[in-house]
mmCIF file of C-alpha atoms in Angstrom:
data_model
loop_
_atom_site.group_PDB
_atom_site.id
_atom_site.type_symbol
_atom_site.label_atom_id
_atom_site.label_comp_id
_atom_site.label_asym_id
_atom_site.label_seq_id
_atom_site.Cartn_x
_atom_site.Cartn_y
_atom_site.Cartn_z
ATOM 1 C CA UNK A 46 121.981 90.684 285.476
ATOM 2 C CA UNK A 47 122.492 94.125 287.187
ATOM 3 C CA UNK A 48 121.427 96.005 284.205
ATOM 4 C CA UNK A 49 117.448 93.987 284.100
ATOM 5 C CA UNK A 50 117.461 94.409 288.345
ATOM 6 C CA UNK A 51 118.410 98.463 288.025
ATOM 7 C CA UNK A 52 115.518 98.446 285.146
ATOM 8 C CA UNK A 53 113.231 96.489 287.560
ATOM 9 C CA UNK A 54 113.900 98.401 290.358
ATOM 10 C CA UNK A 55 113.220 101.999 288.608
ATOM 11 C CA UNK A 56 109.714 100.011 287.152
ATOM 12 C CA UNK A 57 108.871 99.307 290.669
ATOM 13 C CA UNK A 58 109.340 102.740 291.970
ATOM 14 C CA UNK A 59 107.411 104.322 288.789
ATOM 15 C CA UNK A 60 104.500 101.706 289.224
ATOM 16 C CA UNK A 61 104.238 102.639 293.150
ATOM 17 C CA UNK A 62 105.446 106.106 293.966
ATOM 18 C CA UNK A 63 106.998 105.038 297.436
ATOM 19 C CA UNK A 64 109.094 101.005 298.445
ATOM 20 C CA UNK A 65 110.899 100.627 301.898
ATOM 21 C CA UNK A 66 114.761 99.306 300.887
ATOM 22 C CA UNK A 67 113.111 95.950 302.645
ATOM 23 C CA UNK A 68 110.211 96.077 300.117
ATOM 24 C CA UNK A 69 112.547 96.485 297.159
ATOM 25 C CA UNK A 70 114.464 93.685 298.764
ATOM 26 C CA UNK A 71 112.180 91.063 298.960
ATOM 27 C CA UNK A 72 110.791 92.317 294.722
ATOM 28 C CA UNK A 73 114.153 92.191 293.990
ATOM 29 C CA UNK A 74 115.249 89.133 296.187
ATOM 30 C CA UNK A 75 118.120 90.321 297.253
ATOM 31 C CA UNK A 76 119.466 92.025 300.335
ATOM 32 C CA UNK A 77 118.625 95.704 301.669
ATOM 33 C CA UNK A 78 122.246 96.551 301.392
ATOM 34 C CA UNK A 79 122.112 95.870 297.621
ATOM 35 C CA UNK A 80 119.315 97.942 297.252
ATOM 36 C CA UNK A 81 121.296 100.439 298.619
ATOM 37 C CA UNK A 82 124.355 99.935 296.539
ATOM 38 C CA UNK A 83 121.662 99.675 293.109
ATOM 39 C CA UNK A 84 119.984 103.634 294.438
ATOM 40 C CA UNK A 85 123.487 104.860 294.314
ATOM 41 C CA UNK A 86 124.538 103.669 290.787
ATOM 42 C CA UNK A 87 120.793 104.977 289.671
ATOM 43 C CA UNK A 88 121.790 108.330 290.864
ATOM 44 C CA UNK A 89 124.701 108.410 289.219
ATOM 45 C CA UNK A 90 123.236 107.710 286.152
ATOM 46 C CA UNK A 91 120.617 110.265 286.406
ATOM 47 C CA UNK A 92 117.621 108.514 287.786
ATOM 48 C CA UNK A 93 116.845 111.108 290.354
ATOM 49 C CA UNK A 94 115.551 108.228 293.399
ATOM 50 C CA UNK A 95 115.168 110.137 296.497
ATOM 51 C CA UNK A 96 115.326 108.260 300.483
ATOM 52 C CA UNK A 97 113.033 109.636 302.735
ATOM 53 C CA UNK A 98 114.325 108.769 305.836
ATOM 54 C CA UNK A 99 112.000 107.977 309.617
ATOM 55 C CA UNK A 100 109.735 105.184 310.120
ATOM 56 C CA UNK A 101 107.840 106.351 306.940
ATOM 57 C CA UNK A 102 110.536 106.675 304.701
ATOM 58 C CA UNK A 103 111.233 104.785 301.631
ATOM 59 C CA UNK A 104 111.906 105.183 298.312
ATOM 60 C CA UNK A 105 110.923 107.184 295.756
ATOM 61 C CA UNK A 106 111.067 108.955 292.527
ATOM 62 C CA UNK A 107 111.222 112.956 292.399
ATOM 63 C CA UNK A 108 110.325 115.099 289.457
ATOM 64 C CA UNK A 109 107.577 113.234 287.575
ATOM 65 C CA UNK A 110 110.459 111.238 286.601
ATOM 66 C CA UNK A 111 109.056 108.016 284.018
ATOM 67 C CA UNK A 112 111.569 105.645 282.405
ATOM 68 C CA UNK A 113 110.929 105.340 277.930
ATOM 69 C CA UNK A 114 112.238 101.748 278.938
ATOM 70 C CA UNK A 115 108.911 100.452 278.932
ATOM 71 C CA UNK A 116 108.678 98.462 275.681
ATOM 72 C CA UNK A 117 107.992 94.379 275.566
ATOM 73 C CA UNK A 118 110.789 92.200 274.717
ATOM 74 C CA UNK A 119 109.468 89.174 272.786
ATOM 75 C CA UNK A 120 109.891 86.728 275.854
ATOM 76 C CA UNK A 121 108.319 89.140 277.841
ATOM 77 C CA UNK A 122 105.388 89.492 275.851
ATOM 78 C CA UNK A 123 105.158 85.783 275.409
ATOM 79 C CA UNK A 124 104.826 85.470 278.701
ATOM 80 C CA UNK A 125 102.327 88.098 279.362
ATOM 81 C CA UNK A 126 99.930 85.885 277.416
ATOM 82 C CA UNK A 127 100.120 82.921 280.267
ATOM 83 C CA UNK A 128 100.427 85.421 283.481
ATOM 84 C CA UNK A 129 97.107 83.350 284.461
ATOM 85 C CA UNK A 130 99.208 80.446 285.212
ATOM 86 C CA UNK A 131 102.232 81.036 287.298
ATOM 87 C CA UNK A 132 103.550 77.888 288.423
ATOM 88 C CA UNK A 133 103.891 76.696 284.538
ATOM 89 C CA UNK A 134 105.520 80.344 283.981
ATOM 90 C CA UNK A 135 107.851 79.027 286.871
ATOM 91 C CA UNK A 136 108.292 75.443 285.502
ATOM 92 C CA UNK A 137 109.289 77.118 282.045
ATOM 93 C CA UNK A 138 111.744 79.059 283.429
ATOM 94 C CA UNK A 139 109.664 82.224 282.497
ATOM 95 C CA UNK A 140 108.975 83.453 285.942
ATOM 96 C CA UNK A 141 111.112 86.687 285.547
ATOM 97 C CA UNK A 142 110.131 87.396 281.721
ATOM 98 C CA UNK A 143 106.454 88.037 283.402
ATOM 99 C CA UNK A 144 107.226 89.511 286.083
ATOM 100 C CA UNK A 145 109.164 91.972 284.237
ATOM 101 C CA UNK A 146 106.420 92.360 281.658
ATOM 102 C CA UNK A 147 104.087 93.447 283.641
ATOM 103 C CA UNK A 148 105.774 95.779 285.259
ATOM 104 C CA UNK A 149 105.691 97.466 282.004
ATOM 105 C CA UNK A 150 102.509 97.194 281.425
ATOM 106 C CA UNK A 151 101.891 98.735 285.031
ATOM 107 C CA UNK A 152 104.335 101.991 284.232
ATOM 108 C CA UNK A 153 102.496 102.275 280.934
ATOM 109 C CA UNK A 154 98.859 102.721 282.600
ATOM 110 C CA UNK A 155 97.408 105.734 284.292
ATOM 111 C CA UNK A 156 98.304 105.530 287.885
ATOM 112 C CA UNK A 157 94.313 105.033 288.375
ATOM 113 C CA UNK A 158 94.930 101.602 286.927
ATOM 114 C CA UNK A 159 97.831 100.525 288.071
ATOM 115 C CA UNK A 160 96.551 98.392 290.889
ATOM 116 C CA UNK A 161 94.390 96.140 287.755
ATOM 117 C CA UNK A 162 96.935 93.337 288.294
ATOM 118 C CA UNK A 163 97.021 92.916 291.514
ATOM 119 C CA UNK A 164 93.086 93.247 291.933
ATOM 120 C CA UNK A 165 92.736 90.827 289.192
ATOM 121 C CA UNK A 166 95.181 88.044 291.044
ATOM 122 C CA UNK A 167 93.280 88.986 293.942
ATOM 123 C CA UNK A 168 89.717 87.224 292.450
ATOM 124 C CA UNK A 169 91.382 85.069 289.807
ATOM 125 C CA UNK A 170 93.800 81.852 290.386
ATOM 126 C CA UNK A 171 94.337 78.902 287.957
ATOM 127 C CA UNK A 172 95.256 75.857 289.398
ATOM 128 C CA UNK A 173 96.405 73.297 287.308
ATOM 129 C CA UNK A 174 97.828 70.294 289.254
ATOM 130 C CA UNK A 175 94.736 67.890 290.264
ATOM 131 C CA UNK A 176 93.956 67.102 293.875
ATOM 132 C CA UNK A 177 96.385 65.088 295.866
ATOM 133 C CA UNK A 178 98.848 64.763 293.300
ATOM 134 C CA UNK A 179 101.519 66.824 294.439
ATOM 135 C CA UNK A 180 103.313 68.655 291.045
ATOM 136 C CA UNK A 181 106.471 67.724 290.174
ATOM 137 C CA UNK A 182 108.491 69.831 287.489
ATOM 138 C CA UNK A 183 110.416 67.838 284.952
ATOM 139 C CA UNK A 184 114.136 68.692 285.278
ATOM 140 C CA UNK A 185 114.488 68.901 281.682
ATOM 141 C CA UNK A 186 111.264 71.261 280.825
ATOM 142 C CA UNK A 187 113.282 74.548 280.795
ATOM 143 C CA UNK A 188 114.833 73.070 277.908
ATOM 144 C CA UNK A 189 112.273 71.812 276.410
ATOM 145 C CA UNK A 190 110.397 75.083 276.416
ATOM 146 C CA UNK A 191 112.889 77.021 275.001
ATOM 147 C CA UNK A 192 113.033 74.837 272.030
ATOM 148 C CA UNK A 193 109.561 75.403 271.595
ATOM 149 C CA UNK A 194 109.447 79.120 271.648
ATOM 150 C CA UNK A 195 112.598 79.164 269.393
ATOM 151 C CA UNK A 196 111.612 76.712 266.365
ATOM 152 C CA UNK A 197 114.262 75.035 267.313
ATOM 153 C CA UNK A 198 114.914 71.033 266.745
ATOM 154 C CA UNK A 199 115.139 69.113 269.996
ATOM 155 C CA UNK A 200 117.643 65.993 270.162
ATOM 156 C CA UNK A 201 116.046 63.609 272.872
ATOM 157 C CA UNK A 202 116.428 60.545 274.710
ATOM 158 C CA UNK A 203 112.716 59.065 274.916
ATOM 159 C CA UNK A 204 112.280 56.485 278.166
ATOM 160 C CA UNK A 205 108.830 54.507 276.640
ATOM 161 C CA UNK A 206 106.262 52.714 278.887
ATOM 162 C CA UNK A 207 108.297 49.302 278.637
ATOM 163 C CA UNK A 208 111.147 51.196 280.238
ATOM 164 C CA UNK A 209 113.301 50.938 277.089
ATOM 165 C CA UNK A 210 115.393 54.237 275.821
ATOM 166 C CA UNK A 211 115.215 55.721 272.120
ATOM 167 C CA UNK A 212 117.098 58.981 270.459
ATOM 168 C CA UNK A 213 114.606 61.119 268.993
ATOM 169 C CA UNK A 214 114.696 64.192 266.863
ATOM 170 C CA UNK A 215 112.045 66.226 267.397
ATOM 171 C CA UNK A 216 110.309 69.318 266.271
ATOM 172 C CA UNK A 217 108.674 70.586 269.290
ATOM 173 C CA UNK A 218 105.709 72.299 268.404
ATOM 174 C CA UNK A 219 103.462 72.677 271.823
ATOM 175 C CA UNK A 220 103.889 71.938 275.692
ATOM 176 C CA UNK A 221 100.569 70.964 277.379
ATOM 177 C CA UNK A 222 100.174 71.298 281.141
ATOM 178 C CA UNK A 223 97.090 68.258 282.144
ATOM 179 C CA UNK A 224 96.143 67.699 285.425
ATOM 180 C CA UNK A 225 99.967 68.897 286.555
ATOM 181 C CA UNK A 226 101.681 66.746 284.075
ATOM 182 C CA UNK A 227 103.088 68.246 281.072
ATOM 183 C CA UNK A 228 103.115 66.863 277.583
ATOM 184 C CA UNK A 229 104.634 68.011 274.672
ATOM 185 C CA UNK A 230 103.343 67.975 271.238
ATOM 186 C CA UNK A 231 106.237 67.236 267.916
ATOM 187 C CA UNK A 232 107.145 65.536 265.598
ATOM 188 C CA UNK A 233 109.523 63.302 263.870
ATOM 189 C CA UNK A 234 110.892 65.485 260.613
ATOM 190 C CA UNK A 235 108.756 64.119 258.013
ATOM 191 C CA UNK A 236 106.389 62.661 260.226
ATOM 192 C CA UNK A 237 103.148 62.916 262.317
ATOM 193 C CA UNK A 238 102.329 64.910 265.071
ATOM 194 C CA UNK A 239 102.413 62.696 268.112
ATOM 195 C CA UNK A 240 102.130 63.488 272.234
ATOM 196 C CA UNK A 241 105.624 62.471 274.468
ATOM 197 C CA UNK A 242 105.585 63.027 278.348
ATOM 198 C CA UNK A 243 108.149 65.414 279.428
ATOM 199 C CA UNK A 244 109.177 63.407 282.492
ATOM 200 C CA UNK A 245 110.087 60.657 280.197
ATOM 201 C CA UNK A 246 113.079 62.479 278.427
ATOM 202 C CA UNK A 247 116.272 61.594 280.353
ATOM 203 C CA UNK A 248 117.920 63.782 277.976
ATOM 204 C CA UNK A 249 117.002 66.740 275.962
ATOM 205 C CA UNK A 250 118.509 69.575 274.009
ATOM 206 C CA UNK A 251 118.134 71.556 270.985
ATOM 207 C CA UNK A 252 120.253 70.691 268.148
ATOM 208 C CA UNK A 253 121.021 74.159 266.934
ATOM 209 C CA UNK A 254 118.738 74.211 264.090
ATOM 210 C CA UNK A 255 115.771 75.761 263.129
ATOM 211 C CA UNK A 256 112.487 73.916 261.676
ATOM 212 C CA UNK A 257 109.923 75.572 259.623
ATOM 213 C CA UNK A 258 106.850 75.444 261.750
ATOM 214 C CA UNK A 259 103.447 74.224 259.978
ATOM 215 C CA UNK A 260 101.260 77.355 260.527
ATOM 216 C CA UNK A 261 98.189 75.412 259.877
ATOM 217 C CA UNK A 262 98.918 72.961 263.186
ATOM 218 C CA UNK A 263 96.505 74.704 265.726
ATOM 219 C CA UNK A 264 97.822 72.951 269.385
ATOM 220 C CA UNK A 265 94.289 73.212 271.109
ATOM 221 C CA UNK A 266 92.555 71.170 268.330
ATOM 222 C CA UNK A 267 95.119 68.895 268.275
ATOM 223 C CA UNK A 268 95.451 67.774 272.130
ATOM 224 C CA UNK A 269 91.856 67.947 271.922
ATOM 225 C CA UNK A 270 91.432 65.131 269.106
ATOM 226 C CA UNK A 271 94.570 63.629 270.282
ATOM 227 C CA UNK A 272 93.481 63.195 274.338
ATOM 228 C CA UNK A 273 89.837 62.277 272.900
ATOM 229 C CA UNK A 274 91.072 59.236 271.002
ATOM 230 C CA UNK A 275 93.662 58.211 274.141
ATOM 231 C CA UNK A 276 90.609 57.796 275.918
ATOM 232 C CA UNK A 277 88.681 55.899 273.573
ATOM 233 C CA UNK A 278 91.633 53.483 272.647
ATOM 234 C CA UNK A 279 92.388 52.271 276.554
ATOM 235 C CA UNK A 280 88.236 51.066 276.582
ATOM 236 C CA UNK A 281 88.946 47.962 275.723
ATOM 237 C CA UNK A 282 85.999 46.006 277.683
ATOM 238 C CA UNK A 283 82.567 46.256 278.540
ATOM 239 C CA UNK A 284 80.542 45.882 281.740
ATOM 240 C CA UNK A 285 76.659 45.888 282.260
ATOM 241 C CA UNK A 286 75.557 47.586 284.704
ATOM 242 C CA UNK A 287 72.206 48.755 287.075
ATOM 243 C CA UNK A 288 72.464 51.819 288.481
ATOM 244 C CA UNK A 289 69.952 53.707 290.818
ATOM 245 C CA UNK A 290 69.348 57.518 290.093
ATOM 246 C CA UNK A 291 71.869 58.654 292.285
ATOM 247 C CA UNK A 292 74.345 55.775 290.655
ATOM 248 C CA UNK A 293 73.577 57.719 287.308
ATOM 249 C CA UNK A 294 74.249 61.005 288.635
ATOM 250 C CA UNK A 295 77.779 59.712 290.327
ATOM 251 C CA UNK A 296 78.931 57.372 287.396
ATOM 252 C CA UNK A 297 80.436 60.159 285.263
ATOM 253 C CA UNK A 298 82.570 61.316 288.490
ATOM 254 C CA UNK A 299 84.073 57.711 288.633
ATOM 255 C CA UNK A 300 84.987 56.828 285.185
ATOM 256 C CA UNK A 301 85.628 58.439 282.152
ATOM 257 C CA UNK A 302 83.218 60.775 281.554
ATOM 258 C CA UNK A 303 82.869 60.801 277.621
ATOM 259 C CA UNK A 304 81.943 56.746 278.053
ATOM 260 C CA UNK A 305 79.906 57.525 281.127
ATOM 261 C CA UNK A 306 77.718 60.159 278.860
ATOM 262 C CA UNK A 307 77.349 57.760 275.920
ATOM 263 C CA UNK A 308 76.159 54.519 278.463
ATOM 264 C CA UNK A 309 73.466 56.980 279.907
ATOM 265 C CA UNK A 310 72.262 58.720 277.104
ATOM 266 C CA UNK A 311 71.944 54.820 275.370
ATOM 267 C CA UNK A 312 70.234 53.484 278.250
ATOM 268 C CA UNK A 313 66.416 52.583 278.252
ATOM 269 C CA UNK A 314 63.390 53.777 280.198
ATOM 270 C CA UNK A 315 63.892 53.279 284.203
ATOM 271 C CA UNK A 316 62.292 50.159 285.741
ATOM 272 C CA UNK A 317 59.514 49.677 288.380
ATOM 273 C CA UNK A 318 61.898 50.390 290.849
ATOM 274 C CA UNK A 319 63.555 53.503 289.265
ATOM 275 C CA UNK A 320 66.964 51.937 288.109
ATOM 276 C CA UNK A 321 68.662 52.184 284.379
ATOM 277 C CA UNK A 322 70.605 49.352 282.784
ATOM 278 C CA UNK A 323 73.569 50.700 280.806
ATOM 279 C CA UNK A 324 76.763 48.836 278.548
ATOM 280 C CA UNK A 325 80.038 50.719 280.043
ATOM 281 C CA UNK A 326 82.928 50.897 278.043
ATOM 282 C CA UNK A 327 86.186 50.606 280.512
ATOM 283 C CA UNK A 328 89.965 49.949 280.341
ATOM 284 C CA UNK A 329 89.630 46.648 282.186
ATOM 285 C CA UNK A 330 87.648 44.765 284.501
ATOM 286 C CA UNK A 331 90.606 45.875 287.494
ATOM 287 C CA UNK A 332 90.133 48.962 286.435
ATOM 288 C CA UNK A 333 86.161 49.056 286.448
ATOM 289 C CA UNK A 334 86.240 46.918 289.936
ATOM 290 C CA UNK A 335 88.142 49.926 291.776
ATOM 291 C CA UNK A 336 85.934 52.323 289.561
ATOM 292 C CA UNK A 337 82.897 51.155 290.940
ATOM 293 C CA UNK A 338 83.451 50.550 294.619
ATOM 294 C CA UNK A 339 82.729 53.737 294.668
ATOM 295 C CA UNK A 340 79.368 53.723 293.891
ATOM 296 C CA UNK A 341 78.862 51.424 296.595
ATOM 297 C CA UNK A 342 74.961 50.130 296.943
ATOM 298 C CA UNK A 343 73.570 52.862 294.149
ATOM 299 C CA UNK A 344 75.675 50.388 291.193
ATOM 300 C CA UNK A 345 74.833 46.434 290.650
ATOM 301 C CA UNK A 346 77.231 44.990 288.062
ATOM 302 C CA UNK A 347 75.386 42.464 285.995
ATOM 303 C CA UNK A 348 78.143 41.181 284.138
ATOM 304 C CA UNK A 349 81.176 39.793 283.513
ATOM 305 C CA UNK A 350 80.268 37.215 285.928
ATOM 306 C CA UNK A 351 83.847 37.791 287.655
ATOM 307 C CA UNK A 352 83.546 40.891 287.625
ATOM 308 C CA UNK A 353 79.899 40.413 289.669
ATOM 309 C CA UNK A 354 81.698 37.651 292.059
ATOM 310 C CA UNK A 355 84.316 40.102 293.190
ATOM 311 C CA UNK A 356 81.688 42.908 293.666
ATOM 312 C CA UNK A 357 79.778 40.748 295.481
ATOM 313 C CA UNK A 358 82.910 39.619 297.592
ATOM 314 C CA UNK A 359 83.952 42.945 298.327
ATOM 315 C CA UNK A 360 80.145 43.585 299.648
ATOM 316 C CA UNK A 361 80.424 40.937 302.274
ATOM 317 C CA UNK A 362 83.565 41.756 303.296
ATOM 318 C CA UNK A 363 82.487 45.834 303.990
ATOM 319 C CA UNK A 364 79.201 43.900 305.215
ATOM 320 C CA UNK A 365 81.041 41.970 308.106
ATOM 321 C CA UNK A 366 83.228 44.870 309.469
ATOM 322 C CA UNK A 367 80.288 47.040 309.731
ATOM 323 C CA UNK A 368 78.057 44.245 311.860
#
């Protein structure tokens, strides 16, 4: 552990010429008197680091000095490839793999470039987690990812939708971060590909043996085909619907948007009065009822007839408190 923070620290110093012990500290998170303690046992091994001392003082490396130990480790490199998305880097358990790597990559650059990271996290952010859903990281993901960088078969305890508990073997193949929830793609040995929520393992670890990964299995397509067809098996119902120009516009932003597309792009020529009648595919009439509220006067529903009453209902009611 002291060996990767003396590295770090001598990256850090190479990358930019002159730190403050309380600088190095907080890179290094760890106290200013352990920064001192690390500059000592870097001198006596070599590393000439110099302290400049007054209220500019810091510090720093003397002699053109440049560490050779600037080549990626695998895990380092792997996670070099998602620097874009630090809180899953953090989730995974990855966090200090990229930090390391690209500190590397910094000390390898021409000091003229140095600065490309941090100008490039300056104008670029992912964000994965959607709006108002607070993330929350699945105790067992570390595990879980570390099976899936390593081949390695993953012994599980599934918890499915009905609340019941099964033992799976797995071979983990691909985690998927959606909307701040994280998915992973395996399978069964001798089986199909199929799509488990993390937070649903109440037990995972690998079983200490390797699978031969399919090369051909491409993750991207797959969670592509695999989400598409989720969303197309839960539209079990249909509603008809009349929906002003602005309804159209806002429909897609309510429901699913696939279904949405198909219903307008169906629908026939406007009437007198400017308004499209479309079929809507959706998972249930409870479903479409909370759906649509939201479209307030710029959506009739024509049918199911319930499905009208309530609408109608819940108009009267809005109706009355705003008299």
């Amino acid at each position: 552990m002291r060996a990767a923070r003396l590295i770090k620290m001598v990256l850090l110093l190479q990358a930019r010429r002159t730190m403050t012990a309380a600088e190095l500290a907080g890179e290094l998170e760890v106290s200013e008197r352990t920064v001192a303690r690390d500059v000592l046992a870097l001198a006596e091994a070599g590393v000439p680091v110099y302290a400049d001392r007054g209220r500019a003082g810091g510090y720093r490396l003397i002699g053109g000095y440049r560490t050779r130990l600037t080549g990626l480790g695998r895990s380092e490199a792997e996670a070099l490839f998602l620097s874009g998305v630090p809180t899953a880097l953090r989730d995974m358990g990855l966090a200090d793999a990229a930090s390391a790597a690209r500190l590397k990559v910094s000390a390898a650059l021409q000091p003229e470039l140095r600065s490309a990271h941090d100008s490039a996290a300056q104008r670029f952010h992912l964000d994965a987690p959607g709006w108002w859903q607070p993330p929350e990281t699945p105790e067992l993901l570390p595990a879980v990812a570390d099976a899936v960088w390593d081949d390695l078969l993953l012994a599980v305890r599934y918890r499915r939708g009905d609340g019941t508990e099964v033992d799976r073997r797995l071979e983990p193949y691909g985690l998927v971060l959606k909307a701040g929830t994280w998915y992973l793609a395996a399978r069964p040995p001798g089986g199909g590909h199929r799509v488990y929520r993390v937070d649903r393992f109440a037990a995972a670890e690998p079983a200490g043996t390797r699978f031969e990964r399919d090369e051909a299995f491409d993750l991207s397509a797959f969670w592509s085909e695999r989400s598409a067809a989720f969303a197309r098996s839960i539209l079990h119902e249909e509603v008809l619907l009349r929906l002003t120009r602005d309804g159209a516009r806002a429909l897609r932003y309510v429901t699913d948007r696939a279904a949405a597309d198909e219903a307008l792009s169906a629908a026939a020529d406007p009437d007198g009065q400017g308004r499209i009648t479309v079929t809507l595919p959706v998972e249930s009439a409870d479903v479409a009822y909370t759906q649509l509220l939201a479209l307030g006067p710029e959506c009739e529903v024509l049918a199911p007839p319930g499905l009208r009453a309530r609408m109608a209902r819940a108009a009267e009611r809005t109706a009355d408190q705003y008299r």
